XYZ file of C-alpha atoms in Angstrom:
88
model
C 49.529 -15.224 -25.591
C 46.232 -13.560 -25.311
C 43.962 -15.568 -27.718
C 44.650 -18.535 -25.179
C 43.876 -16.744 -22.130
C 40.769 -15.644 -23.823
C 40.085 -19.561 -24.796
C 40.459 -20.642 -21.598
C 38.245 -18.129 -20.159
C 35.432 -18.659 -22.515
C 35.838 -22.838 -21.749
C 35.484 -21.955 -18.295
C 32.286 -20.179 -18.577
C 30.599 -22.618 -20.855
C 31.525 -25.413 -18.086
C 29.919 -23.145 -15.272
C 26.881 -22.842 -17.252
C 26.546 -26.148 -17.992
C 27.282 -27.290 -14.400
C 24.939 -24.241 -13.161
C 22.222 -24.908 -15.545
C 19.116 -26.253 -14.384
C 18.945 -30.030 -14.788
C 15.104 -30.856 -14.112
C 11.856 -29.299 -13.781
C 8.912 -29.898 -10.897
C 6.071 -31.551 -12.689
C 3.548 -31.649 -9.814
C 1.234 -28.606 -8.819
C 3.575 -28.574 -5.057
C 5.423 -31.026 -3.719
C 7.260 -30.898 -0.074
C 11.115 -30.695 -0.352
C 12.743 -32.612 2.454
C 15.463 -32.945 4.325
C 15.942 -36.366 3.514
C 14.896 -39.087 1.143
C 11.704 -40.086 2.925
C 8.260 -39.418 3.555
C 9.033 -39.236 7.322
C 11.524 -36.380 6.787
C 10.908 -32.889 7.833
C 9.306 -30.665 4.682
C 11.615 -27.799 4.814
C 9.900 -25.685 2.208
C 7.873 -26.062 -1.143
C 7.645 -26.191 -5.043
C 5.093 -25.460 -7.517
C 5.385 -27.074 -10.903
C 7.287 -25.282 -13.490
C 10.189 -24.416 -11.308
C 13.744 -25.331 -12.636
C 16.067 -27.009 -10.355
C 19.520 -28.808 -10.031
C 18.989 -32.338 -9.626
C 21.698 -34.536 -7.403
C 21.902 -37.894 -6.030
C 19.003 -40.071 -5.966
C 18.296 -42.979 -3.405
C 15.225 -45.277 -3.897
C 12.709 -43.198 -5.453
C 13.702 -39.836 -4.149
C 15.664 -37.619 -6.061
C 18.110 -34.375 -4.064
C 17.249 -31.198 -5.941
C 18.509 -27.575 -5.137
C 17.335 -24.297 -6.002
C 20.487 -22.660 -4.214
C 23.317 -24.199 -1.996
C 21.166 -23.211 1.151
C 17.674 -24.303 -0.397
C 18.480 -27.774 -0.892
C 16.430 -31.254 -0.357
C 14.583 -34.561 -1.159
C 11.509 -34.703 -3.618
C 9.960 -38.196 -4.912
C 11.268 -38.570 -8.664
C 7.953 -38.531 -9.908
C 7.882 -34.973 -8.853
C 10.768 -34.498 -11.236
C 11.302 -34.100 -15.036
C 14.750 -34.408 -15.915
C 15.907 -32.050 -18.655
C 18.416 -33.203 -21.401
C 21.744 -31.686 -21.498
C 22.436 -28.290 -23.282
C 24.070 -29.227 -26.621
C 26.675 -26.456 -27.520
């Protein structure tokens, strides 16, 4: 009983860690994070080289990145280096 609950809890923790782990890093000195995947979209905020982000959708040379659920937007694909998934 108790061991099964513990095993399930540990598994769920690992799944959460993998899903919330950064999946990319900003490689440009500074990049504007835009509302949408286009140079004509409004810049919401800037990210700097070395900032870890979660990478989401892709659209014609753009990648959606997020730091938190509120801090989300689009950057050129060339501004992000994708990280390989952790190997547990």
